[in-house]
XYZ file of C-alpha atoms in Angstrom:
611
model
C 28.390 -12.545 16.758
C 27.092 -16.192 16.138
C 30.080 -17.438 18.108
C 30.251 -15.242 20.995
C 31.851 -16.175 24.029
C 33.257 -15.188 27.095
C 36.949 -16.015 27.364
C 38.637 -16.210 31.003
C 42.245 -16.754 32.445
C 42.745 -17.335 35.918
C 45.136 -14.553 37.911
C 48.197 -15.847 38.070
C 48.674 -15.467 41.494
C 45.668 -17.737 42.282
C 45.351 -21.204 42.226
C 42.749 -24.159 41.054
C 41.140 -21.485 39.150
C 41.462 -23.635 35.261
C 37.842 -25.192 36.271
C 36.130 -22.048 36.795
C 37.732 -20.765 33.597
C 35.761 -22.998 31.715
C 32.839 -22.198 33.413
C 32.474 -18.944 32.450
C 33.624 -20.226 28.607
C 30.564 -22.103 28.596
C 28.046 -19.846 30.423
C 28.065 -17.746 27.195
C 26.294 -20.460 25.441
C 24.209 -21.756 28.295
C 22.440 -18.282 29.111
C 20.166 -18.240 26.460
C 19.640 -21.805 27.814
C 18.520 -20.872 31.620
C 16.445 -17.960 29.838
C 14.218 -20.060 27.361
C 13.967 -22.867 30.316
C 15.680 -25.664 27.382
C 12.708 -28.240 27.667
C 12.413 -29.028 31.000
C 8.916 -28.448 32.948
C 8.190 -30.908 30.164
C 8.641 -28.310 27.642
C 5.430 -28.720 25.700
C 5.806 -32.658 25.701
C 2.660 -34.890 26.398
C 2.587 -37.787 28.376
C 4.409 -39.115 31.085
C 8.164 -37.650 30.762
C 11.739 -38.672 32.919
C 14.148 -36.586 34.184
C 17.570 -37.677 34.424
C 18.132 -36.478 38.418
C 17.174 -34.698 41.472
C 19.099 -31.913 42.460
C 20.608 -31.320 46.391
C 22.031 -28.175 46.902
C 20.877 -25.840 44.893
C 20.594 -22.239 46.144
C 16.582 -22.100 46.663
C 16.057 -18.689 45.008
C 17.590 -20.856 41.355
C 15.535 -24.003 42.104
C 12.694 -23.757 39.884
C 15.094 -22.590 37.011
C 17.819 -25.443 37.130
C 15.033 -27.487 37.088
C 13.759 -26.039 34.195
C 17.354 -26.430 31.987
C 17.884 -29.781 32.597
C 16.768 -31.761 29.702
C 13.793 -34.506 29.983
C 13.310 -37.375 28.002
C 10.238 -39.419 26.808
C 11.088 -42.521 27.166
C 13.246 -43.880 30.675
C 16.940 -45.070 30.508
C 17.175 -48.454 28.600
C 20.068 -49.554 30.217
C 22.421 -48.418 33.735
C 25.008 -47.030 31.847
C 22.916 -44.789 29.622
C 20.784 -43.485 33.104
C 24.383 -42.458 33.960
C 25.297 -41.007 31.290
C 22.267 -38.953 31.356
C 23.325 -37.780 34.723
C 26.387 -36.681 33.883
C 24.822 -34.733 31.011
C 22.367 -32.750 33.756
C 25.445 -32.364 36.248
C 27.372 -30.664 33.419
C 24.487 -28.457 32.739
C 23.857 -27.733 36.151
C 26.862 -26.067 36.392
C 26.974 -24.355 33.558
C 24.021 -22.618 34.615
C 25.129 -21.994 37.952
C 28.067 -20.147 36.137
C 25.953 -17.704 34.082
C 24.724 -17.222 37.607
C 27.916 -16.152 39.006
C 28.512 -19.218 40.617
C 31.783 -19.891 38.762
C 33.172 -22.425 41.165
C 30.228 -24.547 41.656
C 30.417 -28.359 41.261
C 27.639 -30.508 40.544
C 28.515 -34.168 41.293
C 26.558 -37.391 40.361
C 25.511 -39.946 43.124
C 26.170 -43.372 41.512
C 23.727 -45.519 41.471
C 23.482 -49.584 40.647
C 19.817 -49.928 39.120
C 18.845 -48.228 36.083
C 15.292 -47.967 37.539
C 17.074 -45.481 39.729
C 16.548 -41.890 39.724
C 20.251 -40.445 40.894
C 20.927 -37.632 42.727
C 23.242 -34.714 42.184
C 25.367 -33.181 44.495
C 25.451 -29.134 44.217
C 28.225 -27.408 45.824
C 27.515 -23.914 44.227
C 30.380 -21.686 46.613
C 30.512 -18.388 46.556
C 28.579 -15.894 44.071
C 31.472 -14.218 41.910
C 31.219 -10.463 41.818
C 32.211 -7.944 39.555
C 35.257 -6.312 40.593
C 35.885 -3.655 37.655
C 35.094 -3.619 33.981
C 37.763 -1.738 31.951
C 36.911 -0.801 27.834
C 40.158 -1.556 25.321
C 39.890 -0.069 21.336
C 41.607 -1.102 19.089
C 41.665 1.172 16.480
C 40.538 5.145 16.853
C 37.577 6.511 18.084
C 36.588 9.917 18.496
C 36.111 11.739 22.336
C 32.660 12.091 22.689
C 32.111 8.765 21.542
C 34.633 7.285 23.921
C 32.939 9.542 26.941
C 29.722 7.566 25.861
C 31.070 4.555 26.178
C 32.422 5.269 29.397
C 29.467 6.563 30.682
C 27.654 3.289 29.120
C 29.666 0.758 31.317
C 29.024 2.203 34.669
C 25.489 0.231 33.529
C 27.076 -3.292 34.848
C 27.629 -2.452 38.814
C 30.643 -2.901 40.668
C 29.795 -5.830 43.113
C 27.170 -6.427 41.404
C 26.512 -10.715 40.384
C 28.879 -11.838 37.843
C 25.768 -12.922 35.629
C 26.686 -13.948 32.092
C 23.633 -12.585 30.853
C 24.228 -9.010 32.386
C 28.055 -9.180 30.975
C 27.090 -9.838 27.159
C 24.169 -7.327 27.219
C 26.771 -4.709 28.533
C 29.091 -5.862 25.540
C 25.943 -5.360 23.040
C 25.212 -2.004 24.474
C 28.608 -0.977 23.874
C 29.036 -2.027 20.584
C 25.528 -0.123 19.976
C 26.600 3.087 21.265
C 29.716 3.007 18.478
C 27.549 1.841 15.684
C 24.936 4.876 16.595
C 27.959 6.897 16.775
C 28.853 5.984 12.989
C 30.872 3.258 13.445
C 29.317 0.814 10.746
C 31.566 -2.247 11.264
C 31.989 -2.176 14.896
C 32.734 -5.355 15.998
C 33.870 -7.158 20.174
C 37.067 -8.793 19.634
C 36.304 -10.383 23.369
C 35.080 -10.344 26.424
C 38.208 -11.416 29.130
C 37.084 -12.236 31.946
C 39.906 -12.509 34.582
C 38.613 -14.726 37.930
C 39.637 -14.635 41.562
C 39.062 -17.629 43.649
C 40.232 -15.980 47.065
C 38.273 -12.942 46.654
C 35.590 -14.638 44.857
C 35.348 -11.878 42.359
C 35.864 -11.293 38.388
C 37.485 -8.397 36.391
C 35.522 -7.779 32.784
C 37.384 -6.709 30.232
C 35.935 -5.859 26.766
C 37.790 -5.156 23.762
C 35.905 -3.393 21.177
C 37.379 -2.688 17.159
C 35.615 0.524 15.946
C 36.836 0.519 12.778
C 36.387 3.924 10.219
C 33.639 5.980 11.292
C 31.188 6.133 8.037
C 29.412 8.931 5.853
C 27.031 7.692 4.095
C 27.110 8.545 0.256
C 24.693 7.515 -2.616
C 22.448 4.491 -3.321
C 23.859 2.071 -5.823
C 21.439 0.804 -7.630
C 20.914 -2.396 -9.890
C 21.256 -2.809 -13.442
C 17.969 -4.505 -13.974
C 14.760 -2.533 -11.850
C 12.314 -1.554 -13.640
C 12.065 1.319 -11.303
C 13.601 5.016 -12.637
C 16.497 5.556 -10.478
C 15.508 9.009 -8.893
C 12.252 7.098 -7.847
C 14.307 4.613 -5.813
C 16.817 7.349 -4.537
C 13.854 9.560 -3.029
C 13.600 6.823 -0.740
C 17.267 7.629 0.949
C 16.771 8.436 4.526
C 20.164 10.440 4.910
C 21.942 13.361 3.438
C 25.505 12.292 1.611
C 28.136 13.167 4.375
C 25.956 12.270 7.492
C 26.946 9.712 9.915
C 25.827 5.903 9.528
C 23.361 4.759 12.037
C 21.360 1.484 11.992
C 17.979 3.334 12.164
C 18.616 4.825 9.030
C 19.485 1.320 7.295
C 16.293 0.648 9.544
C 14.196 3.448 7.392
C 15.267 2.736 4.117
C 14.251 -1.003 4.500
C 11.067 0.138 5.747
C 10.356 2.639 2.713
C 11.315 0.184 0.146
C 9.330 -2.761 1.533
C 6.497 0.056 2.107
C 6.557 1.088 -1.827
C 5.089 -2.669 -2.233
C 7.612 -2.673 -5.510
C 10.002 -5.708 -3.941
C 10.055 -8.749 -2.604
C 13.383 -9.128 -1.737
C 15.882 -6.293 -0.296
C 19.283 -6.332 0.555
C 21.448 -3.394 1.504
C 25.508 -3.288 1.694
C 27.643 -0.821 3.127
C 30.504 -0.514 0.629
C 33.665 -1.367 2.843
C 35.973 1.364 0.906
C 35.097 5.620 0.661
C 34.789 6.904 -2.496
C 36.530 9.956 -3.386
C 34.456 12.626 -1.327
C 35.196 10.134 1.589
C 31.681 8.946 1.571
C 31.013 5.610 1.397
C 28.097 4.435 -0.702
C 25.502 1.963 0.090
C 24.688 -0.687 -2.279
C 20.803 -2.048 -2.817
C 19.852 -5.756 -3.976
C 16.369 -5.728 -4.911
C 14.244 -8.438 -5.974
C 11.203 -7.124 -7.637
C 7.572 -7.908 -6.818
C 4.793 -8.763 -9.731
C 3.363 -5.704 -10.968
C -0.325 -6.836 -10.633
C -2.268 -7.981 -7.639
C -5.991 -8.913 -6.979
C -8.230 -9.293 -3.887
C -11.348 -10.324 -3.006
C -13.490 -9.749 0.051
C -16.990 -10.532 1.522
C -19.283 -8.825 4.066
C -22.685 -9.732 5.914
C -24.676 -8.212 8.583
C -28.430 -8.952 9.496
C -28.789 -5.338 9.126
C -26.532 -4.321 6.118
C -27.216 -7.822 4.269
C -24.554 -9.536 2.281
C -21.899 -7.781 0.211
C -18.988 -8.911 -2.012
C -16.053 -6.615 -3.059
C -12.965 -6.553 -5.311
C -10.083 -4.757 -6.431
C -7.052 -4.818 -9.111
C -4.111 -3.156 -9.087
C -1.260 -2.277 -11.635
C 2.156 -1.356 -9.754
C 4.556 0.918 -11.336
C 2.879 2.490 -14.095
C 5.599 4.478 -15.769
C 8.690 3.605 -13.500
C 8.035 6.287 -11.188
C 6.434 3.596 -8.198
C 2.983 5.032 -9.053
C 0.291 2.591 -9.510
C -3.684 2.131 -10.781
C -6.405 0.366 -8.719
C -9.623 0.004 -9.024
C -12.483 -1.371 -6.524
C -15.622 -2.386 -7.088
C -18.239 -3.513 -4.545
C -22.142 -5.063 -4.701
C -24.435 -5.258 -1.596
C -27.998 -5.069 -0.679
C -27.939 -1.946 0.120
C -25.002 -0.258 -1.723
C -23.100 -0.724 -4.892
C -19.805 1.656 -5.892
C -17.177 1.309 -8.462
C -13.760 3.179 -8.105
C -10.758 3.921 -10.241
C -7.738 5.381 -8.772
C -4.065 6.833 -9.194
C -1.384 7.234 -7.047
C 1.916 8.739 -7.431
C 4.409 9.037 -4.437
C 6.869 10.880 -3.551
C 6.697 13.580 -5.780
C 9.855 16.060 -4.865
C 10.292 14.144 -1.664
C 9.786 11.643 0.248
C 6.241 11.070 1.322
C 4.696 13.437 -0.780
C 1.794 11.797 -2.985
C -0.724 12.700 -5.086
C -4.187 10.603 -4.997
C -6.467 10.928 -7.836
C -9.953 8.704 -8.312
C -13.208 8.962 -10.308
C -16.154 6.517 -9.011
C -19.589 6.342 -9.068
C -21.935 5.158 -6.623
C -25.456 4.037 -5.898
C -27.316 3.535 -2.208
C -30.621 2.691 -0.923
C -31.025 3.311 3.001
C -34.256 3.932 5.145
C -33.697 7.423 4.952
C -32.752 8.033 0.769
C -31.826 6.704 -2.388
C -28.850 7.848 -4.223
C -26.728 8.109 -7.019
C -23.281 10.155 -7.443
C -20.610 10.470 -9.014
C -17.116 11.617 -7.937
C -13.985 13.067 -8.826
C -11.065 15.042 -7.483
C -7.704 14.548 -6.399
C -5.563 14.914 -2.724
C -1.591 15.948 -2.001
C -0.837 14.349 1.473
C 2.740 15.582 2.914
C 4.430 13.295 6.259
C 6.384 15.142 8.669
C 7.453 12.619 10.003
C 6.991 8.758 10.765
C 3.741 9.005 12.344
C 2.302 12.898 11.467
C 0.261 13.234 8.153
C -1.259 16.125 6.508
C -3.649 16.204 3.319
C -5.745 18.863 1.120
C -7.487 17.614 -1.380
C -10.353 19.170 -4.099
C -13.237 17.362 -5.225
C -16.277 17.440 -6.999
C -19.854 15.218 -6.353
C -22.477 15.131 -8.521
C -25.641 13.640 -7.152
C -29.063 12.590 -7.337
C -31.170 12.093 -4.181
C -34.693 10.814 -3.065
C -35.704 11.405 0.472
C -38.400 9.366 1.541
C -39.999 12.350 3.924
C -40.646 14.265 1.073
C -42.023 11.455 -1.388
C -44.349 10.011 1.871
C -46.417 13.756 1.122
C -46.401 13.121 -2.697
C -44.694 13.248 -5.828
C -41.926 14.832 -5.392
C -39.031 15.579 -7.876
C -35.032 14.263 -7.122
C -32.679 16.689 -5.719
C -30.089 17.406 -8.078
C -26.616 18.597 -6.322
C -23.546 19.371 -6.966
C -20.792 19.670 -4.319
C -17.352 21.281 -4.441
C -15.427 20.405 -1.171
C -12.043 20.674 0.133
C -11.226 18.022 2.405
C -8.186 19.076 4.967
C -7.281 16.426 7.567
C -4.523 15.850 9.491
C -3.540 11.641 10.738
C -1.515 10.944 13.506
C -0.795 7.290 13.502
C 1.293 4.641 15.093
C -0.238 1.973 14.959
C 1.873 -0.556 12.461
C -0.773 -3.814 11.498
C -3.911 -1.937 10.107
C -5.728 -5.322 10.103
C -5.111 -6.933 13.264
C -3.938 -3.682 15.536
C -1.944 -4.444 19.194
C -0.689 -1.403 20.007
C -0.320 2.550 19.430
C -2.725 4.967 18.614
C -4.640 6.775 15.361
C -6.127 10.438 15.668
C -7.654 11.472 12.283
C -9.148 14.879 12.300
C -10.968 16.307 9.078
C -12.713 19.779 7.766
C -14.808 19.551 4.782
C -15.118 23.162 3.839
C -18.262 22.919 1.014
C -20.280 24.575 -1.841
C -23.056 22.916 -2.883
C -25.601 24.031 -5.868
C -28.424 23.093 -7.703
C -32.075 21.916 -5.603
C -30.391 23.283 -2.373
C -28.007 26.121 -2.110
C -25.561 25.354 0.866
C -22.418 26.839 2.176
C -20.953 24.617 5.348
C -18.279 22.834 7.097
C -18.114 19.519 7.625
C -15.269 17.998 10.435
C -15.237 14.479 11.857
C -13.026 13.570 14.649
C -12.087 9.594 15.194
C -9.440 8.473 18.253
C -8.710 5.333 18.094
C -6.041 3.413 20.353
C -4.812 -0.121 21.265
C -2.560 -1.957 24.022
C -1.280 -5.129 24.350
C -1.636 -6.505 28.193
C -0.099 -9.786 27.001
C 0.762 -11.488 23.358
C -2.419 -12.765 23.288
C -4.794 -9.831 25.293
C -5.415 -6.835 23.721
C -7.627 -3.362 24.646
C -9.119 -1.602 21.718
C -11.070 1.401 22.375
C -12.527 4.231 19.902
C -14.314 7.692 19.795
C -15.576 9.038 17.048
C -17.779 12.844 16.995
C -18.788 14.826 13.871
C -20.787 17.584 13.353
C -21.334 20.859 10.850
C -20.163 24.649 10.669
C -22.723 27.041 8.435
C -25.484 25.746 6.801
C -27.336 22.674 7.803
C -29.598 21.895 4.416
C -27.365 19.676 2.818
C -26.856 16.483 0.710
C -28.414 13.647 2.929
C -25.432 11.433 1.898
C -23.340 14.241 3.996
C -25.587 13.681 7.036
C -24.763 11.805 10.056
C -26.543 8.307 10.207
C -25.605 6.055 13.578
C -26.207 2.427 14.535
C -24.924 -0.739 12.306
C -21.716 -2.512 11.670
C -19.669 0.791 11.757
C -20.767 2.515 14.610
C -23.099 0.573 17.060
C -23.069 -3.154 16.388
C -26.487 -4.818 18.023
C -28.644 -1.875 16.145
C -30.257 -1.810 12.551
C -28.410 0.374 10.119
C -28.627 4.138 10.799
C -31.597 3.527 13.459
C -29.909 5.659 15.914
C -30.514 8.773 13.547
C -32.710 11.222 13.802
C -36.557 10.399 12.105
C -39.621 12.741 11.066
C -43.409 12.325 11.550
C -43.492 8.942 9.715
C -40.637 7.245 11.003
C -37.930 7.548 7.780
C -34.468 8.456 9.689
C -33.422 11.666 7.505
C -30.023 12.259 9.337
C -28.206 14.520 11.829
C -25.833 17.490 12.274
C -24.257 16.109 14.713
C -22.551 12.562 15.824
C -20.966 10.415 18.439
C -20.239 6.982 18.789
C -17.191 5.023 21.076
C -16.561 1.173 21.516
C -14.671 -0.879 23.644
C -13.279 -4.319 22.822
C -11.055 -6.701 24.388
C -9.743 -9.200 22.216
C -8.465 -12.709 23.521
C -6.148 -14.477 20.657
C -5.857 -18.476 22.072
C -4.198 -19.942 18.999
C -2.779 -19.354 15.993
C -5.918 -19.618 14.393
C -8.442 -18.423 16.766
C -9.525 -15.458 18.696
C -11.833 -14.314 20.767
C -13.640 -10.604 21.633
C -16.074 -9.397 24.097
C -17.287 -5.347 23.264
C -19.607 -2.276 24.047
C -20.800 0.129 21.508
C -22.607 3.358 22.024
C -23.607 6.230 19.848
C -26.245 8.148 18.179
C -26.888 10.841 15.516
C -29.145 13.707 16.177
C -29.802 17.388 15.445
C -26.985 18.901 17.583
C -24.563 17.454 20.231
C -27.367 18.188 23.124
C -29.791 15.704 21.580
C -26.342 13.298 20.964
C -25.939 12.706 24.084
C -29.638 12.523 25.183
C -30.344 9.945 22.763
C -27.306 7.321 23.331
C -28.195 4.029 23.184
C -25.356 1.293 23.934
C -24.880 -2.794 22.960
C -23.105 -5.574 23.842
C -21.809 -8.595 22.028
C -19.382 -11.250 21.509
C -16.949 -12.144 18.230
C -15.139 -14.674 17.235
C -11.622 -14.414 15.137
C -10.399 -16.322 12.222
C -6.885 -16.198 11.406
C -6.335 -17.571 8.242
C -2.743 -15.485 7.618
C -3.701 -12.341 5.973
C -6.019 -10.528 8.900
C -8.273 -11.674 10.709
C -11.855 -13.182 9.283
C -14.650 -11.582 12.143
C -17.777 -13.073 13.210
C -19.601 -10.473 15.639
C -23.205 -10.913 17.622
C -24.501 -8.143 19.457
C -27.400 -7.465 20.976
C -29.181 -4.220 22.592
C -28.612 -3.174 26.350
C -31.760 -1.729 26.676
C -33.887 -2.228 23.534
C -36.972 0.229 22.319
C -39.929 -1.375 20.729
C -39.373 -2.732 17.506
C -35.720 -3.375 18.231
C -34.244 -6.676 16.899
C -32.818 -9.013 19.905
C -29.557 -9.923 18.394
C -27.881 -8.812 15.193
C -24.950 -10.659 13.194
C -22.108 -9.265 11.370
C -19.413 -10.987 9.303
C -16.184 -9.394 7.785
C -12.677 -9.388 6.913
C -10.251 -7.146 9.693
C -10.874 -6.276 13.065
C -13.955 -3.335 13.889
C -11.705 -0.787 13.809
């Protein structure tokens, strides 16, 4: 389809019509021309730039857009005969815009002029707007009825008497030859688009010729000879049945799932031209394989939180089966936690993956010390594209120190240990975790939980967090997010299973977890109960930089009555780094109505967006 066109012939029972012919040959090229305005309006170009003419008689509602094809130059004409050759250049361009307007007898004619210093003027005659008189669909080759009554129906789209518009007239040839490739019809392909003109009636007659070729069933993945990869672990990955109709979205999903497995770099996929004998026709992958190991390092600081540094490895495709081993590590003031991991996807089918991970962990907040360690394992199962469901089992082993006991004396760690089944459900479409512009994540999750030793405790924990994202522009973007938690059962429970608010994850401009709930001597000791929301607009001005202005509000108290009694909001400003990968943030926020002992401003530096 590199070499489109639009090929006309003048009725034969009209005359002078050779000219306008041409037109529309041209006007196939020259659309995407008049759309992307060439680089005229000086087209990005600095300084003081020369256009080659002034234009007389163009229809006023096309102005601003001839204007806009017609090419400009930095430098002015060094001599008369190149000043008129430049003018015969724009005239020529002229109308072979007008004619992807449906001006297909226009004529654009150069004044002469004697000076080079001259600036000439072109002559516009544009004549009558062609119309569309009828638009008639040819096959060559067979094509089944209900496909043919959709392509019928499709070509009503480009209106009778409507403009002759060159644009409209190869979209309506695209459309059709989308319909028969959704329809099966792999190797579709437009022979041509006649177009046959009228000068005396000033109208056109559209003609397209489509060549549907065998409709396809898909059959098996060929694989290569030299992945790494066990071939049932690539073939999982299929998104059709053998026997079903081609259609491009399901080329679409396979790319997707292989580039998603992070196992390639390259990926190429072939439609074999030939059935095999079931009548299927099999679909051939080229896959260039990715290194098996990665590393990544990242850095953190808030004024609250202090400075942290983490870090990760991870081994791809363990034993063949696209499962892979990470582990993360991370140091801060405040927090340290180290991490191994396994996962192995689509067990059975596609989608379905087991997560195992041991890690232990070490904190020290305003409110406790602790130490854990962790193990257990989830099975997460897609519906579909965007709907996600886990259950997972886990055990936590813990030792805590809460400072509102110690304040009163000595007092002995609590020991715990915590069996908890995590359910939770994701609904997610947003596609560019990092740097989000549009679509929406709902994560719900119920933490039904045991826990023994110190503290007996039976309870349910569930956390809620909305979050959702919309692009107003390519460079303006609305963020927003809601987040509410609370408990089921028993409330005595680990303090690391508490709600703490205020900090770099949930109010920004407020020192770590001092919008939680505090006893007699002022240690915050966690909540039941949670809320916190932001809003951000981002501003990206370059490549490079970006720019956000945000509210956060929130709080963490005994149930959601004291929640929402307590709120306290803040506002600040950020600024984006874009060095390729995500975006580097710089945030400063600072309360909207402070209490006593409330810091003016706080500062918070990270890698990725808030949320």
């Amino acid at each position: 389809m590199a070499s489109r066109h639009l090929s006309s012939r003048p009725r034969q029972t009209g005359t002078g019509l050779a000219r306008c012919a041409a037109s529309l040959a041209l006007a196939g090229s020259l659309s995407a021309c008049s759309l992307l305005g060439g680089n005229g309006a000086n087209g990005g170009v600095t300084g003081t730039v020369y256009t080659p003419a002034d234009l007389d008689g163009i229809p006023d509602n096309l102005a601003d857009r001839a204007d806009s094809v017609l090419q400009t130059y930095q430098a002015p004409p060094a001599s008369l005969l190149e000043a008129r050759r430049r003018a015969d250049r724009a005239a020529g361009t002229v109308e072979e815009f007008l004619a992807s307007e449906g001006y297909l007898a226009a004529r654009a004619v150069p004044q002469r002029i004697e000076q080079s210093t001259s600036t000439p003027r072109i002559e516009i005659t544009p004549g009558k707007r062609f119309r569309i008189a009828s638009v008639t669909v040819d096959f060559v080759g067979d094509i089944d009825t209900g496909t043919r009554e959709e392509v019928n129906k499709a070509q009503k789209g480009l209106l009778i008497g409507g403009p002759a518009h060159t644009s409209s007239i190869e979209r309506m040839d695209a459309l059709l030859l989308s319909h028969l490739k959704n329809a099966g019809y792999a190797f579709a392909i437009s022979n041509d688009i006649d177009v046959l003109a009228s000068r005396a009636d000033a109208t056109v007659e559209v003609t397209y010729t489509l060549v549907p070729g065998p409709r396809v069933k898909l059959g098996e993945l060929v694989l290569p000879d030299d992945i790494s990869t066990r071939p049932p672990a690539v073939r999982v990955m299929r998104s059709w049945q053998p026997g079903e109709y081609y259609t491009p979205d399901k080329i679409r999903t396979l790319r997707t799932r292989l580039r998603s497995s992070g196992l390639y770099d390259g990926i190429g996929i072939e439609i074999s031209e030939t059935p095999d004998a079931e009548g299927t026709y099999p679909v051939e992958l080229l896959l260039a394989e990715s290194k098996p190991r990665s590393v990544g390092v990242g850095a953190s600081l808030s004024t609250t939180e202090g400075a942290g540094i983490d870090a990760y490895w991870e081994k791809r495709n363990i034993t063949g089966r696209g499962d892979k081993v990470r582990v993360d590590g991370a140091v801060a003031n405040i927090s340290r936690h180290l991490t191994a991991s396994y996962e192995l996807p689509n067990i059975g089918r596609y989608g379905r993956t087991l997560n195992a991970e041991i890690g232990a962990r070490q904190a020290e907040t305003d409110g406790y010390d602790l130490t854990g360690l962790k193990t257990g394992a989830t099975l997460s199962q897609p519906f579909n594209k965007n709907f996600n469901i886990s259950a997972g089992a886990y055990v936590d082993l813990t030792r805590t120190v809460e400072y509102d006991l110690t304040r009163s004396g000595p007092s002995d760690p609590i020991d715990q240990v915590t069996f908890f089944t995590p359910l939770s459900a994701t609904y997610n479409t947003v596609r560019n975790p990092l740097d989000p512009q549009d679509g929406n994540r709902l994560f719900l999750t119920l933490e039904p939980s045991v826990s023994t030793g110190t503290v007996n405790a039976v309870y349910t924990r569930y956390l809620s967090n909305l979050r959702t994202y919309h692009s107003f522009t390519d460079s303006l973007v609305a963020a927003a997010r809601v987040e509410a938690g609370g408990f089921l059962g028993d409330t005595d429970v680990p303090a690391d299973r508490l709600f703490f608010a205020g900090g770099g994850g949930t109010v920004r401009g407020y020192a770590y977890q001092s919008l939680s709930p505090q006893n007699a001597d002022g240690d915050y000791v966690g909540g039941e109960a949670l809320f916190d929301a932001s809003l951000e607009l981002r501003w990206r001005k370059s490549k490079r930089w970006g720019y956000a202005a945000f509210v956060d509000t929130g709080a963490a108290a005994g149930d959601f009555g004291e929640v929402f009694g307590d709120l306290r909001s803040a506002f600040g400003l950020g600024v984006r780094y874009y060095p390729g990968f995500g975006p580097i943030r710089l945030d400063i926020a600072t309360p909207i109505s402070p209490r006593d002992g409330d810091d003016p401003v706080q500062v918070y530096i990270s890698i990725g967006q808030a949320f």
